[in-house]
């Protein structure tokens, strides 16, 4: 028996939502086999990475903190992806947003007032959006591919971060360590659940996802984004400006990435350090596609990827799994998602070897 693909009359909605589940299950099984073959406890690693964070209630707070930036960045990227605007540089926008908010924190260091933290968040959004404006300008004015420009700008952002940490923004009382001053109480996100690390950024991320769902499904802006992405010719005929849509998509993605950046700086980090680039901007690409570019789906995908982060840390400390294992599982998840996407438009059909030979 041979396997062949038969084109469906129309895309399968069932497979559209089932393939992410298949991708996660395939990742778990393949990961277990691969790590067993290289000498690790493969099935134990899968249990630690995917199940332990869910079974250990103490780790639920960590899941929320890890999922928040992934959800924020993933929602922003999904807006662009729906418009066929491929922003791959969210990591750089995340960094620049964190730096912009940190700049406000350093400028107001020693001051008090409720207004400081909102101003830092606003600066983070503006910083991330402004950085995303560079590839938007290059795309609309010079037709430069936004994939390359946004990605390359990520490494520029990292160098800017290193320069500031080792130079102008270095803590004068930090024993020459490359880091800024610790943020003050008025510059740090408050916790929303006592005796946990769940800060205000966690509910804000879920709120942003809900707002994005409403905007994308119930507003003219959301309709414009979808039409430009699905049918550019029809969008032009309907009076939608493609260049304005590119700007809007990139600014929205950059703004949310920058917002995630300052929430991380004012939350888990409590200052700016060279270790601030965490890869969230790249992981959020997986989150966006795993969530089918839908804000609610992105919330679920963000939690799944957060599980791999928390579970990866548990696997390192308990069974000695390499730190890179988390990235391997995340990459496999994206690979299997892309591979199984073919089932949305095609169905698997068994063909006999005789029939296949006759056809040849």
Short mmCIF file of N, CA, C and O in Angstrom, two decimals, residues 27 62 71 85 103 144 153-154 176 339 349:
data_model
loop_
_atom_site.label_atom_id
_atom_site.label_comp_id
_atom_site.label_asym_id
_atom_site.label_seq_id
_atom_site.Cartn_x
_atom_site.Cartn_y
_atom_site.Cartn_z
N UNK A 27 5.67 15.99 18.61
CA UNK A 27 6.89 16.54 19.23
C UNK A 27 7.28 15.75 20.47
O UNK A 27 8.45 15.43 20.68
N UNK A 62 4.77 30.37 37.59
CA UNK A 62 5.83 30.56 36.60
C UNK A 62 5.29 30.47 35.18
O UNK A 62 5.77 31.17 34.28
N UNK A 71 2.50 35.75 24.76
CA UNK A 71 1.16 36.09 24.28
C UNK A 71 1.17 37.49 23.67
O UNK A 71 0.63 37.70 22.58
N UNK A 85 2.57 40.53 6.28
CA UNK A 85 3.72 41.35 6.67
C UNK A 85 4.51 40.50 7.67
O UNK A 85 4.06 40.25 8.78
N UNK A 103 15.03 53.62 30.16
CA UNK A 103 15.49 55.01 30.10
C UNK A 103 14.63 55.92 30.95
O UNK A 103 15.13 56.81 31.66
N UNK A 144 12.30 47.10 0.53
CA UNK A 144 13.25 46.19 1.17
C UNK A 144 12.45 45.10 1.90
O UNK A 144 11.47 45.39 2.60
N UNK A 153 17.97 43.90 12.27
CA UNK A 153 17.90 44.95 13.29
C UNK A 153 17.89 44.39 14.71
O UNK A 153 18.21 45.09 15.66
N UNK A 154 17.54 43.12 14.83
CA UNK A 154 17.59 42.48 16.15
C UNK A 154 19.00 42.50 16.71
O UNK A 154 19.23 42.80 17.89
N UNK A 176 30.99 47.36 39.26
CA UNK A 176 31.46 47.25 37.89
C UNK A 176 30.76 46.15 37.08
O UNK A 176 31.23 45.78 36.00
N UNK A 339 4.54 20.71 8.87
CA UNK A 339 4.40 19.46 8.12
C UNK A 339 2.95 18.99 8.07
O UNK A 339 2.47 18.52 7.02
N UNK A 349 -4.79 9.37 1.48
CA UNK A 349 -5.52 8.30 0.82
C UNK A 349 -4.55 7.16 0.54
O UNK A 349 -3.42 7.38 0.13
#
